[in-house]
Structures are given as C-alpha cells and as structure tokens.
Amino acid sequence: MLLHQGRFVRPSTAQRTLALLEALAQAPDCSQSVLGERTGLSPAMVNTYLRDFQSRGLVAARPVNGKSFRYELTPGGEETRRALLGDYCAEIVRGYTAIKALVRAKLTRLEAAGRTRLALWGASETCEVVLAALGATGLTVLALLDSDPAKHGGVLGGHPILPPEVLPGLRCDAVVVTSFGRGDDIEARLRAMPGAAALEVVRL
C-alpha cells in the first residue's frame, strides 16, 4: 500500500497521482468516495485529479449508469503509473539504505569496544532493518527477544524469537532495543533483570 499519511512522508502531486493511478489500475469501478478512502484524499480532490487525468489523456471515463463511471487507465496512464512507481520504489530504497547506514554507524562503536555479542529486543520491522544493517559488521546476534508470547517460537531473519527471560543465560555484551514505541518499557524491564547491570543498552 502506498504511504499517504504521516508527518515525515509528505504528500505531493506525484504521490497523489501515483496513489490514484494505482487504485484505478486495481479497481477501475471504484467510486470517487472509495478512491478517496483508499488514497487518503478528499472526494473533491479526487474529482479534481480525475478531471485532470482525463484532460491529459491518462484516464478514460466510461459511463456505467446515469450516476457512476468506470475510470480506465489509457496506455498513457499506464505508462505514467509505471514511471511514477519506479521513481517511488527508488526513493523508498534510498531511504531504506540511509536508515541502514545510520543504524550501522550507531552500532559499529560496539564492535570497536569489543562488545560483539548482541541480543535484539523487539521482533518488529525495525528489527529487520537492524539485522540487515548488521550484515556487513563483525557483530553477532545471539537472539531476538520479544515480550509478546504470540511471537515466541517464530523466526525473523533466520533468528528464533525467544522470551526475554532467557536473556541472563545468553552471555551477550549488549542489548539493542529495536522498538521505538515501547523502548522505555523494555529498558526498564531490562534494567530490573539479574545480571543486567553489566550489559550495555543501545537505543536507536
């Protein structure tokens, strides 16, 4: 799904155009109100964009009945959709690469200090980014920990997900908190564990 909300991924004409063209490619029979729900745009804005698309030859409106239309992408519309999608994907990859570099820079100081055996606490999408960033380092992930029992026994990035209670027996040098939303709770729980005083805790 294309990102259309958030404080840091700012909407733009190109983003709105791609979101609408993608939605029409998947479901040309959508009403303007449904298109608005799927793309995060107001019905009035959807109407404005559809009129613009028709004037540019990107979309053809086919009447279904007296009140509704089917909006089909023209060959030009499909070409524009593909081009914008390529640019969008390239931008996401650049952002992902930049985030990995930031994470790697933050964690390589552990390697320089000889703290190479890590546990990652928080088996989430952020954890996947951290695992990817660690691939080019000398750091070793001993385990992934998570407080959610439903995740225990699962696997993420080739690593089993374990309950936090196993941490004292891991003999790791540092714990990386890979959760932004619950970072304070995780660190507080970690500090209360036996033997945790000697562990370095890294917050992203």
PDB file of C-alpha atoms in Angstrom:
ATOM      1  CA  MET A   1       0.000   0.000   0.000  1.00  0.00           C
ATOM      2  CA  LEU A   2       1.305   3.466  -0.848  1.00  0.00           C
ATOM      3  CA  LEU A   3       2.071   5.734   2.068  1.00  0.00           C
ATOM      4  CA  HIS A   4      -0.353   8.632   2.243  1.00  0.00           C
ATOM      5  CA  GLN A   5      -0.238   9.507   5.935  1.00  0.00           C
ATOM      6  CA  GLY A   6       2.433  10.548   8.383  1.00  0.00           C
ATOM      7  CA  ARG A   7       4.412  13.563   9.475  1.00  0.00           C
ATOM      8  CA  PHE A   8       7.577  12.775   7.534  1.00  0.00           C
ATOM      9  CA  VAL A   9       6.320  11.304   4.255  1.00  0.00           C
ATOM     10  CA  ARG A  10       4.854  14.478   2.859  1.00  0.00           C
ATOM     11  CA  PRO A  11       2.085  14.259   0.246  1.00  0.00           C
ATOM     12  CA  SER A  12       2.967  15.698  -3.147  1.00  0.00           C
ATOM     13  CA  THR A  13       1.339  15.934  -6.549  1.00  0.00           C
ATOM     14  CA  ALA A  14       3.431  12.996  -7.764  1.00  0.00           C
ATOM     15  CA  GLN A  15       2.493  10.887  -4.716  1.00  0.00           C
ATOM     16  CA  ARG A  16      -1.221  11.640  -5.065  1.00  0.00           C
ATOM     17  CA  THR A  17      -1.113  10.970  -8.807  1.00  0.00           C
ATOM     18  CA  LEU A  18       0.570   7.611  -8.274  1.00  0.00           C
ATOM     19  CA  ALA A  19      -1.801   6.646  -5.458  1.00  0.00           C
ATOM     20  CA  LEU A  20      -4.841   7.346  -7.630  1.00  0.00           C
ATOM     21  CA  LEU A  21      -3.445   5.651 -10.727  1.00  0.00           C
ATOM     22  CA  GLU A  22      -2.542   2.582  -8.640  1.00  0.00           C
ATOM     23  CA  ALA A  23      -6.029   2.479  -7.132  1.00  0.00           C
ATOM     24  CA  LEU A  24      -7.640   2.763 -10.571  1.00  0.00           C
ATOM     25  CA  ALA A  25      -5.373   0.068 -12.007  1.00  0.00           C
ATOM     26  CA  GLN A  26      -6.545  -2.310  -9.272  1.00  0.00           C
ATOM     27  CA  ALA A  27     -10.226  -1.370  -9.258  1.00  0.00           C
ATOM     28  CA  PRO A  28     -11.455   0.881 -12.094  1.00  0.00           C
ATOM     29  CA  ASP A  29     -15.052   0.562 -10.870  1.00  0.00           C
ATOM     30  CA  CYS A  30     -14.327   2.367  -7.582  1.00  0.00           C
ATOM     31  CA  SER A  31     -16.479   5.359  -6.783  1.00  0.00           C
ATOM     32  CA  GLN A  32     -14.779   8.646  -6.070  1.00  0.00           C
ATOM     33  CA  SER A  33     -15.554   8.306  -2.360  1.00  0.00           C
ATOM     34  CA  VAL A  34     -13.910   4.854  -2.252  1.00  0.00           C
ATOM     35  CA  LEU A  35     -10.910   6.201  -4.176  1.00  0.00           C
ATOM     36  CA  GLY A  36     -10.669   8.910  -1.541  1.00  0.00           C
ATOM     37  CA  GLU A  37     -10.683   6.356   1.276  1.00  0.00           C
ATOM     38  CA  ARG A  38      -8.008   4.246  -0.412  1.00  0.00           C
ATOM     39  CA  THR A  39      -5.693   7.150  -1.141  1.00  0.00           C
ATOM     40  CA  GLY A  40      -6.316   9.462   1.811  1.00  0.00           C
ATOM     41  CA  LEU A  41      -7.723  12.209  -0.408  1.00  0.00           C
ATOM     42  CA  SER A  42     -10.951  14.140  -0.089  1.00  0.00           C
ATOM     43  CA  PRO A  43     -13.697  13.396  -2.659  1.00  0.00           C
ATOM     44  CA  ALA A  44     -13.299  16.928  -4.005  1.00  0.00           C
ATOM     45  CA  MET A  45      -9.569  16.396  -4.562  1.00  0.00           C
ATOM     46  CA  VAL A  46     -10.217  13.030  -6.196  1.00  0.00           C
ATOM     47  CA  ASN A  47     -12.664  14.703  -8.555  1.00  0.00           C
ATOM     48  CA  THR A  48     -10.129  17.405  -9.411  1.00  0.00           C
ATOM     49  CA  TYR A  49      -7.408  14.854 -10.160  1.00  0.00           C
ATOM     50  CA  LEU A  50      -9.724  12.680 -12.257  1.00  0.00           C
ATOM     51  CA  ARG A  51     -10.691  15.667 -14.374  1.00  0.00           C
ATOM     52  CA  ASP A  52      -7.012  16.492 -14.826  1.00  0.00           C
ATOM     53  CA  PHE A  53      -6.216  12.870 -15.750  1.00  0.00           C
ATOM     54  CA  GLN A  54      -8.925  12.907 -18.397  1.00  0.00           C
ATOM     55  CA  SER A  55      -7.690  16.169 -19.866  1.00  0.00           C
ATOM     56  CA  ARG A  56      -4.161  14.739 -20.080  1.00  0.00           C
ATOM     57  CA  GLY A  57      -5.364  11.515 -21.649  1.00  0.00           C
ATOM     58  CA  LEU A  58      -4.326   9.335 -18.684  1.00  0.00           C
ATOM     59  CA  VAL A  59      -7.813   8.101 -17.848  1.00  0.00           C
ATOM     60  CA  ALA A  60     -10.959   7.418 -19.887  1.00  0.00           C
ATOM     61  CA  ALA A  61     -14.318   7.696 -18.107  1.00  0.00           C
ATOM     62  CA  ARG A  62     -16.862   5.066 -19.216  1.00  0.00           C
ATOM     63  CA  PRO A  63     -20.441   5.621 -18.016  1.00  0.00           C
ATOM     64  CA  VAL A  64     -21.855   2.673 -16.055  1.00  0.00           C
ATOM     65  CA  ASN A  65     -25.241   4.209 -15.387  1.00  0.00           C
ATOM     66  CA  GLY A  66     -26.648   7.680 -15.074  1.00  0.00           C
ATOM     67  CA  LYS A  67     -24.737   8.392 -11.864  1.00  0.00           C
ATOM     68  CA  SER A  68     -21.464   6.481 -11.946  1.00  0.00           C
ATOM     69  CA  PHE A  69     -18.446   5.987 -14.170  1.00  0.00           C
ATOM     70  CA  ARG A  70     -15.736   3.407 -14.697  1.00  0.00           C
ATOM     71  CA  TYR A  71     -12.324   5.107 -14.846  1.00  0.00           C
ATOM     72  CA  GLU A  72      -9.937   3.112 -17.043  1.00  0.00           C
ATOM     73  CA  LEU A  73      -6.258   3.843 -17.460  1.00  0.00           C
ATOM     74  CA  THR A  74      -5.284   4.631 -21.027  1.00  0.00           C
ATOM     75  CA  PRO A  75      -1.941   3.381 -22.413  1.00  0.00           C
ATOM     76  CA  GLY A  76      -0.559   6.795 -21.487  1.00  0.00           C
ATOM     77  CA  GLY A  77      -1.964   6.450 -17.988  1.00  0.00           C
ATOM     78  CA  GLU A  78      -0.382   3.023 -17.583  1.00  0.00           C
ATOM     79  CA  GLU A  79       2.956   4.363 -18.806  1.00  0.00           C
ATOM     80  CA  THR A  80       2.744   7.251 -16.316  1.00  0.00           C
ATOM     81  CA  ARG A  81       1.804   4.839 -13.497  1.00  0.00           C
ATOM     82  CA  ARG A  82       4.805   2.619 -14.222  1.00  0.00           C
ATOM     83  CA  ALA A  83       7.200   5.566 -14.385  1.00  0.00           C
ATOM     84  CA  LEU A  84       5.945   7.063 -11.125  1.00  0.00           C
ATOM     85  CA  LEU A  85       6.002   3.668  -9.405  1.00  0.00           C
ATOM     86  CA  GLY A  86       9.626   3.200 -10.448  1.00  0.00           C
ATOM     87  CA  ASP A  87      10.534   6.601  -9.007  1.00  0.00           C
ATOM     88  CA  TYR A  88       8.587   5.826  -5.816  1.00  0.00           C
ATOM     89  CA  CYS A  89      10.342   2.486  -5.306  1.00  0.00           C
ATOM     90  CA  ALA A  90      13.744   4.049  -5.958  1.00  0.00           C
ATOM     91  CA  GLU A  91      13.013   6.704  -3.322  1.00  0.00           C
ATOM     92  CA  ILE A  92      11.965   4.076  -0.771  1.00  0.00           C
ATOM     93  CA  VAL A  93      15.148   2.078  -1.445  1.00  0.00           C
ATOM     94  CA  ARG A  94      17.280   5.198  -0.963  1.00  0.00           C
ATOM     95  CA  GLY A  95      15.528   5.857   2.345  1.00  0.00           C
ATOM     96  CA  TYR A  96      15.999   2.240   3.460  1.00  0.00           C
ATOM     97  CA  THR A  97      19.686   2.390   2.559  1.00  0.00           C
ATOM     98  CA  ALA A  98      20.120   5.634   4.509  1.00  0.00           C
ATOM     99  CA  ILE A  99      18.413   4.164   7.584  1.00  0.00           C
ATOM    100  CA  LYS A 100      20.655   1.077   7.457  1.00  0.00           C
ATOM    101  CA  ALA A 101      23.717   3.327   7.299  1.00  0.00           C
ATOM    102  CA  LEU A 102      22.530   5.300  10.351  1.00  0.00           C
ATOM    103  CA  VAL A 103      21.885   2.109  12.333  1.00  0.00           C
ATOM    104  CA  ARG A 104      25.232   0.620  11.294  1.00  0.00           C
ATOM    105  CA  ALA A 105      27.082   3.782  12.338  1.00  0.00           C
ATOM    106  CA  LYS A 106      25.381   3.681  15.754  1.00  0.00           C
ATOM    107  CA  LEU A 107      26.202   0.013  16.374  1.00  0.00           C
ATOM    108  CA  THR A 108      29.728  -0.296  14.985  1.00  0.00           C
ATOM    109  CA  ARG A 109      31.032   1.517  18.061  1.00  0.00           C
ATOM    110  CA  LEU A 110      30.077  -1.624  19.966  1.00  0.00           C
ATOM    111  CA  GLU A 111      32.369  -3.629  17.709  1.00  0.00           C
ATOM    112  CA  ALA A 112      35.199  -1.138  18.283  1.00  0.00           C
ATOM    113  CA  ALA A 113      34.712  -1.562  22.037  1.00  0.00           C
ATOM    114  CA  GLY A 114      34.814  -5.366  21.764  1.00  0.00           C
ATOM    115  CA  ARG A 115      31.109  -5.759  22.554  1.00  0.00           C
ATOM    116  CA  THR A 116      30.271  -8.009  19.634  1.00  0.00           C
ATOM    117  CA  ARG A 117      27.667 -10.412  21.051  1.00  0.00           C
ATOM    118  CA  LEU A 118      24.221  -8.844  20.830  1.00  0.00           C
ATOM    119  CA  ALA A 119      20.640  -9.564  21.734  1.00  0.00           C
ATOM    120  CA  LEU A 120      17.943  -7.595  19.929  1.00  0.00           C
ATOM    121  CA  TRP A 121      14.795  -6.868  21.938  1.00  0.00           C
ATOM    122  CA  GLY A 122      11.715  -6.158  19.843  1.00  0.00           C
ATOM    123  CA  ALA A 123      10.943  -8.500  16.935  1.00  0.00           C
ATOM    124  CA  SER A 124       9.431  -5.918  14.597  1.00  0.00           C
ATOM    125  CA  GLU A 125      10.011  -4.240  11.238  1.00  0.00           C
ATOM    126  CA  THR A 126      12.691  -2.115  12.913  1.00  0.00           C
ATOM    127  CA  CYS A 127      14.435  -5.308  13.978  1.00  0.00           C
ATOM    128  CA  GLU A 128      14.536  -6.429  10.337  1.00  0.00           C
ATOM    129  CA  VAL A 129      16.314  -3.187   9.406  1.00  0.00           C
ATOM    130  CA  VAL A 130      18.828  -3.686  12.234  1.00  0.00           C
ATOM    131  CA  LEU A 131      19.525  -7.255  11.117  1.00  0.00           C
ATOM    132  CA  ALA A 132      20.142  -6.039   7.567  1.00  0.00           C
ATOM    133  CA  ALA A 133      22.453  -3.288   8.835  1.00  0.00           C
ATOM    134  CA  LEU A 134      24.494  -5.741  10.912  1.00  0.00           C
ATOM    135  CA  GLY A 135      25.207  -7.959   7.919  1.00  0.00           C
ATOM    136  CA  ALA A 136      28.372  -6.053   6.988  1.00  0.00           C
ATOM    137  CA  THR A 137      29.796  -5.879  10.526  1.00  0.00           C
ATOM    138  CA  GLY A 138      31.606  -8.190  12.906  1.00  0.00           C
ATOM    139  CA  LEU A 139      28.707  -8.131  15.335  1.00  0.00           C
ATOM    140  CA  THR A 140      26.888 -11.357  16.168  1.00  0.00           C
ATOM    141  CA  VAL A 141      23.200 -11.613  17.028  1.00  0.00           C
ATOM    142  CA  LEU A 142      22.702 -14.300  19.662  1.00  0.00           C
ATOM    143  CA  ALA A 143      18.926 -13.990  19.925  1.00  0.00           C
ATOM    144  CA  LEU A 144      15.852 -11.952  19.189  1.00  0.00           C
ATOM    145  CA  LEU A 145      13.730 -11.223  22.240  1.00  0.00           C
ATOM    146  CA  ASP A 146      10.126 -10.088  22.410  1.00  0.00           C
ATOM    147  CA  SER A 147       7.625  -9.590  25.209  1.00  0.00           C
ATOM    148  CA  ASP A 148       4.709 -10.848  23.094  1.00  0.00           C
ATOM    149  CA  PRO A 149       4.121 -14.578  23.788  1.00  0.00           C
ATOM    150  CA  ALA A 150       2.411 -14.919  20.397  1.00  0.00           C
ATOM    151  CA  LYS A 151       5.772 -14.295  18.706  1.00  0.00           C
ATOM    152  CA  HIS A 152       7.737 -16.836  20.739  1.00  0.00           C
ATOM    153  CA  GLY A 153       8.903 -19.765  18.633  1.00  0.00           C
ATOM    154  CA  GLY A 154       8.673 -17.744  15.454  1.00  0.00           C
ATOM    155  CA  VAL A 155      11.606 -16.815  13.246  1.00  0.00           C
ATOM    156  CA  LEU A 156      12.681 -13.409  11.940  1.00  0.00           C
ATOM    157  CA  GLY A 157      15.612 -13.019   9.586  1.00  0.00           C
ATOM    158  CA  GLY A 158      16.722 -16.560  10.325  1.00  0.00           C
ATOM    159  CA  HIS A 159      16.769 -15.995  14.091  1.00  0.00           C
ATOM    160  CA  PRO A 160      14.330 -17.610  16.545  1.00  0.00           C
ATOM    161  CA  ILE A 161      12.219 -15.253  18.634  1.00  0.00           C
ATOM    162  CA  LEU A 162      12.588 -16.005  22.342  1.00  0.00           C
ATOM    163  CA  PRO A 163      11.032 -14.712  25.585  1.00  0.00           C
ATOM    164  CA  PRO A 164      13.067 -12.040  27.423  1.00  0.00           C
ATOM    165  CA  GLU A 165      13.528 -14.369  30.385  1.00  0.00           C
ATOM    166  CA  VAL A 166      16.322 -16.200  28.512  1.00  0.00           C
ATOM    167  CA  LEU A 167      18.499 -13.071  28.463  1.00  0.00           C
ATOM    168  CA  PRO A 168      20.538 -13.811  31.643  1.00  0.00           C
ATOM    169  CA  GLY A 169      21.744 -17.080  30.111  1.00  0.00           C
ATOM    170  CA  LEU A 170      22.795 -15.649  26.757  1.00  0.00           C
ATOM    171  CA  ARG A 171      26.151 -14.192  27.839  1.00  0.00           C
ATOM    172  CA  CYS A 172      25.745 -11.260  25.475  1.00  0.00           C
ATOM    173  CA  ASP A 173      27.681  -8.000  25.656  1.00  0.00           C
ATOM    174  CA  ALA A 174      24.889  -5.597  24.739  1.00  0.00           C
ATOM    175  CA  VAL A 175      21.171  -5.407  24.142  1.00  0.00           C
ATOM    176  CA  VAL A 176      19.832  -3.346  21.258  1.00  0.00           C
ATOM    177  CA  VAL A 177      16.277  -2.101  21.805  1.00  0.00           C
ATOM    178  CA  THR A 178      14.643  -2.411  18.385  1.00  0.00           C
ATOM    179  CA  SER A 179      11.271  -0.971  19.360  1.00  0.00           C
ATOM    180  CA  PHE A 180      10.538   2.743  19.254  1.00  0.00           C
ATOM    181  CA  GLY A 181       7.048   2.652  20.712  1.00  0.00           C
ATOM    182  CA  ARG A 182       7.894   0.513  23.758  1.00  0.00           C
ATOM    183  CA  GLY A 183      11.546   1.422  24.242  1.00  0.00           C
ATOM    184  CA  ASP A 184      11.117   2.883  27.723  1.00  0.00           C
ATOM    185  CA  ASP A 185       9.191  -0.164  28.984  1.00  0.00           C
ATOM    186  CA  ILE A 186      11.748  -2.560  27.512  1.00  0.00           C
ATOM    187  CA  GLU A 187      14.695  -0.721  29.032  1.00  0.00           C
ATOM    188  CA  ALA A 188      13.011  -0.567  32.447  1.00  0.00           C
ATOM    189  CA  ARG A 189      12.302  -4.302  32.353  1.00  0.00           C
ATOM    190  CA  LEU A 190      15.845  -4.990  31.194  1.00  0.00           C
ATOM    191  CA  ARG A 191      17.416  -2.960  33.981  1.00  0.00           C
ATOM    192  CA  ALA A 192      15.456  -4.977  36.539  1.00  0.00           C
ATOM    193  CA  MET A 193      16.807  -8.322  35.306  1.00  0.00           C
ATOM    194  CA  PRO A 194      19.534 -10.192  37.252  1.00  0.00           C
ATOM    195  CA  GLY A 195      22.985  -9.512  35.820  1.00  0.00           C
ATOM    196  CA  ALA A 196      21.778  -6.745  33.508  1.00  0.00           C
ATOM    197  CA  ALA A 197      23.982  -4.099  35.114  1.00  0.00           C
ATOM    198  CA  ALA A 198      26.993  -5.240  33.084  1.00  0.00           C
ATOM    199  CA  LEU A 199      25.112  -5.070  29.780  1.00  0.00           C
ATOM    200  CA  GLU A 200      25.269  -2.066  27.541  1.00  0.00           C
ATOM    201  CA  VAL A 201      21.840  -0.979  26.329  1.00  0.00           C
ATOM    202  CA  VAL A 202      21.593   0.702  22.960  1.00  0.00           C
ATOM    203  CA  ARG A 203      18.512   2.673  21.951  1.00  0.00           C
ATOM    204  CA  LEU A 204      18.089   3.512  18.273  1.00  0.00           C
TER     205      LEU A 204
END
